[in-house]
């Protein structure tokens, strides 16, 4: 069968060749940073595109195999390590790393330099400041000094300053004896740091120890002249109306004046204007026989340096006051003040046992019944009314004076804490008075706010804060310590108050003793606030987790750490003895000696222990010719020093015998029964064992036992 298909002719020629296929661009998984949105051939260290554009070529990846995701993960890890470095390394190292970061565009390169120890560690500003300020021994002290200059002022109390200024002269008057150089156990002069503090023996033959009566301040009172009375009106005093104790009007006026210019300027238990007005005009609104007897019982002790019979008269006034009190007196402002002064008189005689403390309890209960403090329904300014405002002023003065005194008693474990401070306004301005001969009455001058008045305002505010602390720390039902958050919140309140002090009541230049007493109270209260937390495991564990945490120990040290050259309490002591003849200023200030001596003996390695400890002992000894409790205080502190091995038994006996022989001491009327604590650390656990009575007995046992065993028991 023939094909119907048309036959195909053979091909006449071939098709034109196809154009050659273009070479494909090499694919890369990672482009350089400038070419991320453009084409990149992945060449390293510079890709073709960057080379053509003549720009810097930078890869975020380490090599061709690393992806962008892997690079970001690596960078994130490196930044985390850098942050950890800044957080955990010492401050000097962290500051050096931070400095490198600020001058580098690549944080990871800084990390690599740190890991290879190529970063030069510069001393921090804090380290530089500490090296330039030899008195500052910790970062905490420096930080407090910079941030709170009112509470922690920078004072020039270096060794050279003390040895070359008037401070040296005043200190030599307080400490006029050579330190014993030899003893059986250890030479006193060889106590570590003693020679460095006292310096080489210098010729001070022109400086002689001065008796209290030979150098006095402008406002001190002498019984020799009626012109030195606190107020000229006291020349018209008729003391026979108020007391049956046989004393002259001149004696009573002198003793009252001595009290008003010394302890009253700090205690302020009553309004002076109202008291003197009633005392002279024989009225009993703001004065009473009980108040007069109690006041003269205490004032006679201060006055005993002017009148030899005053020491015996003090006991007579005490007996009279106790007899009057047994008559069941009514509640009144004068009786509250009388109870406090009666207790103070007995305690200063070294007889502050349970019977004496009952007067503090009675005064507190009377204040509660009169709604001055300690109850919810408190007396207010509006509830006290008088034509001239005298009742309101006198009531507020007694309320705050009694409250402050009670807080001091709580501070030394004599009384339980009390809530609800006074609601009456703090007496802000004194009202100077003078006696008008024509009117035969007091005339009120224009109101002024003196530096002492302003100091008292802030003192009351400080005591109000501390009363809140007592309620927590001294609660007998509390089984555990409060949290550190609570303690530091109160600490900040203290600092806020001191930071707000006006310029004239800060520690700059010479200041009245009342101003120094305010700053002393501040550091005393801080020590008591943090004392329960010293060496506490909870604070140590917290500090291990938070290295920058300021521990209670560090703050405690800023006020009193003995290893520092001149912490705040020592500075205050130097200021007191160099600016004031404190041995003639009553006994209220003596707590600076107690707190300083306690801080010293607990750290026997303190380089300046001997100088300051003997200074405290000598200041107490100067008090003994007026206040008998000072003998027990000296014995107690010497016993504590022996127990802590801060001084040997032989040297303790030498110091005590020297003080007894050199000073114009009288014989103690009886053994000491005072329950005021001498060992502040022991008082938190066992108040009776820490009291002056117990420790004075212990000192007697130590010295007597050592005397009888001499040559029998080997040292």
XYZ file of C-alpha atoms in Angstrom:
715
model
C 0.000 0.000 0.000
C 1.499 3.215 -1.133
C 2.112 5.870 1.474
C -0.032 8.931 1.311
C 2.470 10.905 3.287
C 4.527 13.437 1.594
C 8.187 12.546 1.535
C 10.525 14.752 3.545
C 13.441 16.326 1.925
C 16.802 16.191 3.613
C 17.916 19.149 5.879
C 19.658 21.750 3.979
C 21.609 23.342 6.971
C 21.869 23.595 10.840
C 20.298 26.116 13.293
C 22.453 29.041 14.556
C 24.216 28.233 17.823
C 22.665 29.472 21.064
C 24.495 32.325 22.867
C 26.740 31.114 25.703
C 25.031 30.966 29.099
C 26.203 33.712 31.551
C 28.259 32.525 34.536
C 26.146 32.474 37.685
C 27.214 34.622 40.681
C 28.705 32.679 43.572
C 26.188 32.258 46.345
C 27.186 33.131 49.958
C 25.295 32.481 53.146
C 26.486 35.639 54.955
C 26.987 39.153 53.608
C 29.052 41.905 55.172
C 27.172 44.504 57.188
C 27.264 47.344 54.571
C 26.119 44.917 51.835
C 23.305 43.300 53.747
C 20.806 44.899 51.355
C 23.094 44.590 48.352
C 24.935 41.759 46.687
C 28.065 40.541 48.419
C 30.507 37.936 47.207
C 31.544 37.031 50.798
C 35.222 37.691 50.249
C 37.202 38.360 53.440
C 38.542 40.500 54.854
C 37.012 42.893 52.239
C 34.283 41.919 49.822
C 34.293 43.078 46.200
C 31.392 45.515 46.630
C 32.981 47.294 49.587
C 36.297 47.335 47.816
C 34.691 48.935 44.774
C 32.922 51.539 46.885
C 36.058 52.023 49.011
C 34.263 51.709 52.319
C 35.097 49.743 55.437
C 33.976 46.137 55.296
C 32.756 44.605 58.545
C 31.343 41.142 59.205
C 29.228 40.288 62.253
C 30.184 36.656 61.878
C 33.531 35.193 62.803
C 33.938 33.111 59.641
C 32.035 31.956 56.556
C 30.479 29.022 58.365
C 28.824 31.089 61.121
C 25.297 32.311 60.465
C 23.745 35.574 61.522
C 21.661 33.818 64.143
C 24.714 32.141 65.588
C 26.523 35.487 65.618
C 23.682 37.183 67.510
C 23.652 34.350 70.039
C 27.394 34.682 70.558
C 27.136 38.480 70.924
C 24.291 38.187 73.424
C 26.323 35.769 75.498
C 29.339 38.070 75.439
C 27.300 41.085 76.549
C 25.884 39.021 79.411
C 29.405 38.134 80.511
C 30.346 41.808 80.331
C 27.411 42.814 82.532
C 28.310 40.080 85.025
C 31.851 41.405 85.059
C 30.636 44.918 85.901
C 28.356 43.579 88.619
C 30.659 41.193 90.472
C 34.223 42.403 90.056
C 35.853 44.769 92.576
C 34.880 48.382 92.159
C 38.291 49.451 90.864
C 38.173 46.765 88.139
C 34.574 47.554 87.232
C 35.398 51.237 86.854
C 38.350 50.397 84.585
C 36.131 48.198 82.376
C 33.477 50.909 82.240
C 36.085 53.455 81.207
C 37.172 51.174 78.325
C 33.547 50.715 77.241
C 33.024 54.464 77.003
C 36.026 54.811 74.687
C 35.426 51.727 72.499
C 32.893 51.039 69.733
C 33.055 47.274 70.171
C 31.929 46.022 73.605
C 33.084 42.476 72.853
C 36.615 43.665 72.223
C 36.594 45.166 75.735
C 35.484 41.803 77.084
C 38.343 40.062 75.272
C 40.819 42.567 76.680
C 39.448 42.023 80.175
C 39.678 38.241 79.807
C 43.288 38.562 78.677
C 44.078 40.931 81.630
C 45.021 43.764 79.277
C 42.876 46.418 81.002
C 44.920 48.659 83.276
C 43.133 48.984 86.618
C 43.155 52.576 87.797
C 42.500 53.450 91.457
C 38.918 54.570 91.881
C 37.946 58.015 93.065
C 36.966 56.476 96.399
C 40.359 54.801 96.771
C 42.072 58.053 95.880
C 39.987 59.947 98.433
C 40.659 57.366 101.135
C 44.391 57.627 100.517
C 44.209 61.411 100.797
C 42.124 61.285 103.991
C 44.020 59.118 106.482
C 41.321 59.535 109.130
C 38.792 57.707 106.933
C 39.268 53.957 106.965
C 36.313 52.602 105.033
C 34.184 53.391 102.024
C 31.128 53.585 104.287
C 32.710 56.323 106.409
C 33.648 58.302 103.303
C 30.203 57.897 101.779
C 28.506 59.050 104.985
C 30.855 62.012 105.285
C 30.094 63.130 101.717
C 26.346 62.498 101.714
C 25.613 63.525 105.325
C 28.157 66.178 106.350
C 26.022 67.364 109.262
C 26.011 63.917 110.865
C 29.564 62.943 109.897
C 31.567 66.164 109.564
C 35.150 66.141 108.318
C 37.134 67.498 111.257
C 40.869 68.011 111.547
C 41.500 65.838 114.583
C 44.647 64.106 113.416
C 47.552 63.366 115.725
C 49.403 66.479 114.525
C 46.358 68.690 115.034
C 45.851 67.492 118.597
C 49.527 67.778 119.509
C 49.955 71.264 118.032
C 46.717 73.088 118.831
C 44.938 74.344 121.898
C 43.226 70.974 122.027
C 46.493 69.591 123.426
C 46.583 72.185 126.180
C 43.014 71.501 127.233
C 43.598 67.754 127.111
C 46.667 68.070 129.310
C 44.585 69.924 131.863
C 42.133 67.048 131.870
C 44.887 64.399 131.779
C 47.705 65.923 133.856
C 49.654 62.778 134.784
C 52.381 60.715 133.180
C 51.347 57.223 132.135
C 52.844 54.535 134.406
C 55.741 52.990 132.526
C 56.334 49.692 134.310
C 54.277 46.916 135.792
C 54.685 43.241 136.526
C 52.766 42.034 133.508
C 53.346 44.506 130.706
C 54.676 48.054 130.551
C 51.792 50.409 130.076
C 53.751 52.518 127.634
C 54.266 49.468 125.438
C 50.601 49.038 124.640
C 50.453 49.013 120.818
C 50.100 52.518 119.398
C 50.412 54.353 122.696
C 53.608 56.192 121.830
C 52.279 57.034 118.385
C 49.169 58.638 119.853
C 50.721 60.479 122.758
C 53.919 61.289 120.897
C 57.336 61.634 122.533
C 57.452 63.130 125.982
C 57.463 66.892 125.652
C 58.300 69.658 128.059
C 55.039 71.071 129.326
C 56.372 72.449 132.573
C 54.501 75.670 131.983
C 51.194 73.815 131.918
C 49.960 72.859 135.362
C 46.895 70.792 136.223
C 44.096 73.191 136.954
C 41.483 72.774 139.637
C 37.870 73.194 138.667
C 37.637 76.457 140.577
C 40.636 77.934 138.756
C 39.180 77.991 135.249
C 35.512 78.468 134.560
C 33.324 79.428 131.687
C 31.496 82.686 131.404
C 28.191 81.297 132.609
C 29.473 79.274 135.563
C 28.189 80.042 139.032
C 30.156 80.608 142.225
C 28.675 80.906 145.658
C 31.010 83.666 146.736
C 29.015 86.534 145.261
C 25.325 87.248 144.946
C 25.963 89.001 141.653
C 26.591 85.611 140.028
C 23.097 84.253 140.654
C 21.191 82.965 137.651
C 18.744 85.821 138.094
C 19.108 88.879 140.348
C 15.695 88.137 141.806
C 17.177 85.156 143.652
C 18.668 87.690 146.051
C 15.112 88.024 147.395
C 14.640 84.284 147.914
C 13.069 83.154 151.220
C 13.983 79.493 151.253
C 12.619 78.937 154.767
C 9.102 79.025 153.328
C 9.772 75.981 151.150
C 11.996 73.714 153.249
C 12.759 72.864 156.863
C 16.393 71.999 156.103
C 18.629 74.546 157.753
C 20.280 76.476 154.916
C 20.709 80.154 154.180
C 18.938 81.983 151.389
C 22.350 82.635 149.873
C 23.128 78.909 149.817
C 19.794 77.983 148.224
C 20.060 80.722 145.596
C 23.591 79.641 144.709
C 22.679 75.951 144.462
C 19.596 76.656 142.333
C 21.659 78.913 140.075
C 24.301 76.201 139.682
C 21.641 73.751 138.537
C 19.953 76.170 136.131
C 23.158 76.950 134.224
C 24.426 73.346 134.038
C 22.163 70.300 133.928
C 18.913 72.194 133.399
C 20.159 73.630 130.105
C 20.065 70.059 128.757
C 17.324 68.397 130.830
C 14.788 71.285 130.785
C 12.359 69.592 133.150
C 10.382 72.756 133.889
C 9.777 76.257 132.624
C 12.255 78.528 134.399
C 10.106 81.647 134.219
C 7.090 79.997 135.805
C 9.188 78.242 138.437
C 11.072 81.357 139.551
C 7.907 83.440 139.541
C 6.194 81.073 141.963
C 9.361 80.416 143.980
C 9.847 84.093 144.761
C 6.181 85.007 145.161
C 5.478 81.969 147.340
C 2.924 80.438 144.979
C 2.423 76.753 144.266
C 1.107 76.656 140.695
C 4.503 75.835 139.182
C 6.495 75.254 142.342
C 6.054 73.006 145.380
C 7.947 72.012 148.548
C 8.566 68.576 147.043
C 10.079 70.089 143.883
C 12.263 72.500 145.863
C 13.594 69.746 148.147
C 14.291 67.399 145.239
C 15.939 70.136 143.196
C 18.180 71.200 146.092
C 19.076 67.568 146.795
C 20.504 67.256 143.289
C 21.763 70.836 142.960
C 23.691 70.590 146.234
C 25.911 67.924 144.712
C 26.941 70.263 141.899
C 27.293 73.088 144.439
C 29.561 71.083 146.753
C 32.694 72.501 145.105
C 31.601 75.964 146.244
C 30.182 75.095 149.645
C 31.860 72.338 151.723
C 28.633 71.539 153.587
C 26.655 71.015 150.393
C 27.455 67.285 150.169
C 25.859 66.620 153.547
C 22.946 68.956 152.809
C 22.155 66.955 149.688
C 21.299 63.917 151.812
C 19.152 66.056 154.116
C 17.152 67.383 151.185
C 16.747 63.833 149.853
C 15.288 62.642 153.151
C 12.941 65.611 153.267
C 11.756 64.984 149.701
C 11.149 61.292 150.443
C 9.191 62.216 153.555
C 7.028 64.668 151.589
C 6.397 62.067 148.885
C 5.086 59.592 151.437
C 2.270 62.058 152.079
C 0.606 60.868 148.827
C 0.938 63.975 146.698
C -1.549 64.884 143.994
C -0.737 64.722 140.292
C 0.912 67.953 139.158
C 3.664 69.231 136.901
C 5.947 70.243 139.812
C 5.601 66.806 141.388
C 6.561 65.075 138.127
C 9.708 67.171 137.975
C 10.362 66.567 141.663
C 10.206 62.783 141.230
C 12.703 62.870 138.363
C 15.106 65.137 140.251
C 14.824 63.002 143.389
C 15.740 59.885 141.418
C 18.620 61.742 139.745
C 19.970 62.870 143.103
C 19.863 59.355 144.560
C 21.437 57.860 141.425
C 24.254 60.415 141.445
C 24.972 59.360 145.027
C 25.579 55.884 143.622
C 22.452 54.496 145.280
C 20.155 53.991 142.290
C 18.617 50.688 143.356
C 15.011 49.478 143.046
C 13.799 52.023 145.615
C 15.184 54.895 143.565
C 13.805 53.473 140.330
C 10.340 53.460 141.859
C 10.379 57.264 141.608
C 10.852 57.033 137.832
C 7.942 54.598 137.692
C 5.760 56.953 139.755
C 6.684 59.920 137.560
C 5.779 57.968 134.426
C 2.442 56.841 135.830
C 1.682 60.423 136.831
C 2.481 61.586 133.288
C 0.102 58.970 131.920
C -2.687 59.986 134.296
C -2.168 63.604 133.272
C -2.129 62.483 129.601
C 1.284 63.997 128.912
C 2.622 60.886 127.142
C 2.226 57.125 127.151
C -1.546 57.032 126.513
C -3.730 57.260 123.426
C -5.859 60.180 124.594
C -3.083 62.754 124.952
C -3.356 66.288 126.240
C -3.238 68.896 123.474
C -2.422 72.597 123.344
C -6.086 73.499 123.004
C -6.913 71.766 126.288
C -4.505 73.956 128.254
C -5.602 77.554 128.376
C -4.446 80.529 130.394
C -4.600 84.274 129.744
C -0.856 84.605 129.142
C -0.216 81.109 127.843
C 1.886 80.344 130.915
C 0.177 77.038 131.693
C 0.566 75.826 128.124
C 4.246 76.743 128.021
C 5.013 75.223 131.412
C 3.011 72.081 130.661
C 4.739 71.534 127.326
C 8.163 72.039 128.908
C 7.498 69.483 131.642
C 5.917 66.993 129.230
C 8.852 67.006 126.818
C 11.482 67.229 129.554
C 10.006 64.236 131.386
C 9.583 62.301 128.128
C 13.196 62.868 127.080
C 14.473 61.854 130.503
C 12.352 58.712 130.406
C 13.772 57.764 126.995
C 17.263 58.007 128.502
C 16.148 55.644 131.262
C 14.823 53.203 128.661
C 18.105 53.531 126.808
C 20.017 52.199 129.831
C 17.495 49.431 130.591
C 16.060 51.104 133.690
C 12.504 51.450 132.386
C 10.356 49.662 129.789
C 9.629 51.368 126.450
C 6.666 53.682 126.170
C 4.498 54.534 123.199
C 2.769 57.796 122.302
C 5.120 60.784 122.759
C 3.669 64.105 123.938
C 1.061 65.776 121.760
C 1.848 69.199 123.207
C 3.940 71.428 120.976
C 7.671 71.370 121.530
C 8.669 74.582 123.349
C 10.264 76.458 120.480
C 11.218 79.781 121.960
C 12.446 80.864 125.336
C 11.061 84.012 126.827
C 13.779 85.935 128.652
C 12.511 87.551 131.808
C 13.658 90.215 134.209
C 12.261 91.496 137.448
C 10.605 94.901 137.339
C 11.237 96.642 140.666
C 8.247 98.932 140.220
C 5.776 96.222 139.271
C 7.390 93.741 141.691
C 6.896 90.979 139.152
C 8.579 89.306 136.188
C 8.406 91.089 132.861
C 8.521 89.054 129.674
C 10.947 90.264 127.037
C 10.585 89.887 123.299
C 10.645 86.293 122.146
C 13.936 85.082 120.785
C 15.058 81.732 119.487
C 18.573 81.203 120.786
C 20.983 78.546 119.593
C 20.299 76.533 122.761
C 16.537 76.791 122.230
C 16.851 75.632 118.641
C 19.054 72.748 119.727
C 16.401 71.638 122.197
C 13.771 71.527 119.440
C 15.821 69.052 117.415
C 16.717 67.109 120.551
C 13.021 66.488 121.210
C 12.495 65.389 117.606
C 15.422 62.981 117.888
C 14.047 61.470 121.104
C 10.640 61.063 119.482
C 12.185 58.956 116.692
C 14.176 56.896 119.176
C 11.077 56.125 121.235
C 9.679 54.256 118.211
C 12.868 52.196 118.068
C 12.598 51.322 121.761
C 9.091 49.969 121.293
C 10.490 47.338 118.908
C 14.012 46.634 120.182
C 13.173 46.628 123.906
C 9.933 44.656 123.680
C 10.315 41.807 126.177
C 7.750 39.700 124.325
C 9.644 39.862 121.032
C 11.390 36.560 120.303
C 13.381 37.704 117.269
C 15.102 40.786 115.978
C 13.200 43.114 113.641
C 14.005 43.105 109.953
C 16.916 45.033 108.523
C 14.398 46.996 106.457
C 12.837 48.379 109.648
C 16.213 49.222 111.171
C 17.417 51.038 108.063
C 14.141 52.939 107.748
C 14.707 54.349 111.241
C 18.339 55.003 110.400
C 17.254 57.140 107.463
C 14.901 59.100 109.731
C 17.832 59.882 112.023
C 19.910 61.047 109.069
C 17.086 63.137 107.611
C 16.714 64.941 110.936
C 20.427 65.663 111.343
C 20.725 66.708 107.690
C 18.024 69.305 108.323
C 19.933 70.972 111.176
C 20.435 74.723 110.786
C 23.991 75.819 110.187
C 24.512 77.217 113.667
C 23.827 73.918 115.429
C 26.154 71.854 113.286
C 29.595 70.796 114.463
C 31.655 73.593 113.000
C 33.913 75.675 115.174
C 33.206 76.167 118.838
C 29.655 75.272 119.759
C 27.736 75.289 123.062
C 27.841 72.047 125.005
C 24.115 71.590 124.325
C 24.856 71.375 120.586
C 27.562 68.769 121.126
C 25.176 66.874 123.398
C 22.632 66.680 120.560
C 25.211 65.126 118.241
C 26.289 62.818 121.036
C 22.712 61.584 121.454
C 22.545 60.965 117.700
C 25.566 58.657 117.684
C 24.544 56.994 120.941
C 21.147 56.151 119.472
C 22.722 54.826 116.271
C 24.961 52.537 118.303
C 21.971 51.219 120.234
C 19.987 50.839 117.005
C 22.595 48.612 115.368
C 24.121 47.000 118.472
C 21.826 43.900 118.361
C 22.861 43.289 114.744
C 26.613 43.329 115.253
C 28.010 39.930 114.170
C 24.471 38.847 113.335
C 24.348 35.924 110.891
C 21.350 37.333 109.045
C 23.110 40.566 108.117
C 26.268 38.664 107.154
C 24.353 36.358 104.805
C 22.558 39.326 103.248
C 25.860 41.108 102.718
C 27.362 38.047 101.030
C 24.560 38.149 98.450
C 24.689 41.915 98.048
C 28.330 43.046 98.216
C 27.407 46.733 98.046
C 25.071 46.432 101.028
C 26.121 48.669 103.930
C 26.144 46.396 106.956
C 25.165 47.355 110.518
C 28.800 46.750 111.470
C 29.961 49.359 108.951
C 27.535 52.012 110.226
C 28.332 51.129 113.838
C 32.016 51.529 112.983
C 31.428 54.967 111.492
C 30.210 56.128 114.894
C 32.529 54.266 117.205
C 34.783 51.613 115.610
C 37.856 51.712 117.833
C 40.309 50.722 115.125
C 39.636 54.002 113.318
C 41.760 56.921 114.455
C 38.983 59.320 115.456
C 35.465 58.033 114.896
C 32.586 60.264 115.816
C 32.385 59.542 119.555
C 36.082 60.162 120.028
C 35.820 63.343 117.992
C 32.952 64.490 120.187
C 34.953 63.738 123.313
C 37.883 65.769 122.004
C 35.532 68.613 121.075
C 33.950 68.581 124.535
C 37.187 68.655 126.519
C 38.866 71.177 124.215
C 35.965 73.627 123.951
C 34.460 73.367 127.440
C 35.477 72.749 131.000
C 33.046 69.861 131.112
C 34.040 68.810 134.622
C 32.146 71.854 135.928
C 29.079 71.376 133.720
C 27.040 68.947 135.785
C 26.829 65.237 135.066
C 24.382 64.951 132.151
C 27.155 64.844 129.552
C 28.933 61.846 131.153
C 27.329 59.369 128.727
C 29.967 60.282 126.118
C 32.541 58.822 128.506
C 30.492 55.669 129.052
C 29.904 54.956 125.360
C 33.466 55.823 124.325
C 35.045 53.679 127.034
C 32.795 50.737 126.128
C 33.780 51.017 122.479
C 37.463 51.129 123.380
C 37.703 48.177 125.759
C 35.906 45.807 123.399
C 38.747 46.250 120.872
C 42.030 45.977 122.815
C 44.035 46.343 119.592
C 42.901 49.948 119.171
C 46.062 52.015 118.634
C 44.826 54.946 120.717
C 43.094 52.921 123.438
C 45.226 54.102 126.326
C 45.030 57.809 125.599
C 41.243 57.891 125.258
C 40.516 55.342 127.970
C 42.592 57.206 130.557
C 41.031 60.451 129.379
C 37.577 58.986 130.105
C 38.708 57.740 133.517
C 40.159 61.109 134.432
C 37.012 62.959 133.389
C 34.948 60.618 135.554
C 37.386 61.177 138.410
C 36.921 64.931 138.133
C 33.204 64.378 138.676
C 33.730 62.448 141.884
C 34.291 65.486 144.108
C 30.612 66.270 143.436
C 28.909 63.068 142.274
C 29.728 59.847 144.114
C 28.505 57.574 141.325
C 31.654 58.467 139.380
C 33.795 56.258 141.629
C 31.667 53.232 140.800
C 31.769 54.157 137.108
C 35.587 54.227 137.155
C 35.765 50.890 138.980
C 33.235 49.310 136.612
C 34.973 50.430 133.433
C 38.342 49.296 134.768
C 36.821 45.886 135.538
C 35.438 45.664 131.984
C 38.833 46.662 130.576
C 40.543 43.931 132.611
C 37.999 41.323 131.471
C 38.601 42.269 127.827
C 42.377 42.327 128.385
C 42.518 45.941 127.348
C 44.503 46.690 130.508
C 46.282 44.506 133.049
C 45.162 44.094 136.662
C 48.274 45.885 137.890
C 47.767 48.845 135.604
C 44.071 49.052 136.502
C 44.996 49.267 140.178
C 47.684 51.861 139.423
C 45.234 54.055 137.516
C 42.546 53.830 140.203
C 44.939 54.490 143.095
C 46.475 57.410 141.257
C 43.090 59.015 140.685
C 42.074 58.458 144.294
C 45.309 59.965 145.617
C 45.633 62.937 143.287
C 42.063 64.223 143.247
C 40.304 65.874 146.173
C 38.146 62.861 146.851
C 35.840 62.401 149.789
C 34.996 59.108 151.399
C 32.079 57.269 149.857
C 29.103 57.125 152.176
C 28.251 53.502 151.375
C 28.662 50.771 148.802
C 27.383 51.391 145.301
C 23.926 50.020 144.524
C 23.353 51.793 141.223
C 21.700 49.709 138.509
C 22.841 52.022 135.735
C 24.672 49.764 133.255
C 28.388 50.171 132.717
C 28.771 47.303 130.228
C 26.438 48.263 127.373
C 26.824 44.995 125.462
C 26.208 42.798 128.502
C 23.191 44.921 129.484
C 21.239 43.552 126.496
C 21.396 40.081 128.067
C 21.841 40.563 131.821
C 21.087 44.001 133.188
C 22.071 43.275 136.791
C 25.432 41.771 135.838
C 26.164 44.824 133.673
C 25.253 47.352 136.377
C 27.723 49.620 138.149
C 26.983 47.924 141.468
C 27.986 44.452 140.241
C 31.009 45.570 138.230
C 32.335 47.804 141.026
C 32.224 44.772 143.323
C 34.016 42.771 140.655
C 36.767 45.371 140.493
C 37.235 45.076 144.245
C 37.466 41.296 143.912
C 39.975 41.565 141.069
C 42.289 43.956 142.874
C 42.005 42.322 146.304
C 42.511 38.808 144.896
C 45.525 39.973 142.927
C 46.992 41.588 146.045
C 46.600 38.482 148.211
C 47.847 36.078 145.538
C 50.932 38.102 144.683
C 53.919 35.759 144.708
C 51.691 32.705 145.208
C 50.107 32.328 141.789
C 52.440 32.541 138.838
C 51.519 35.264 136.319
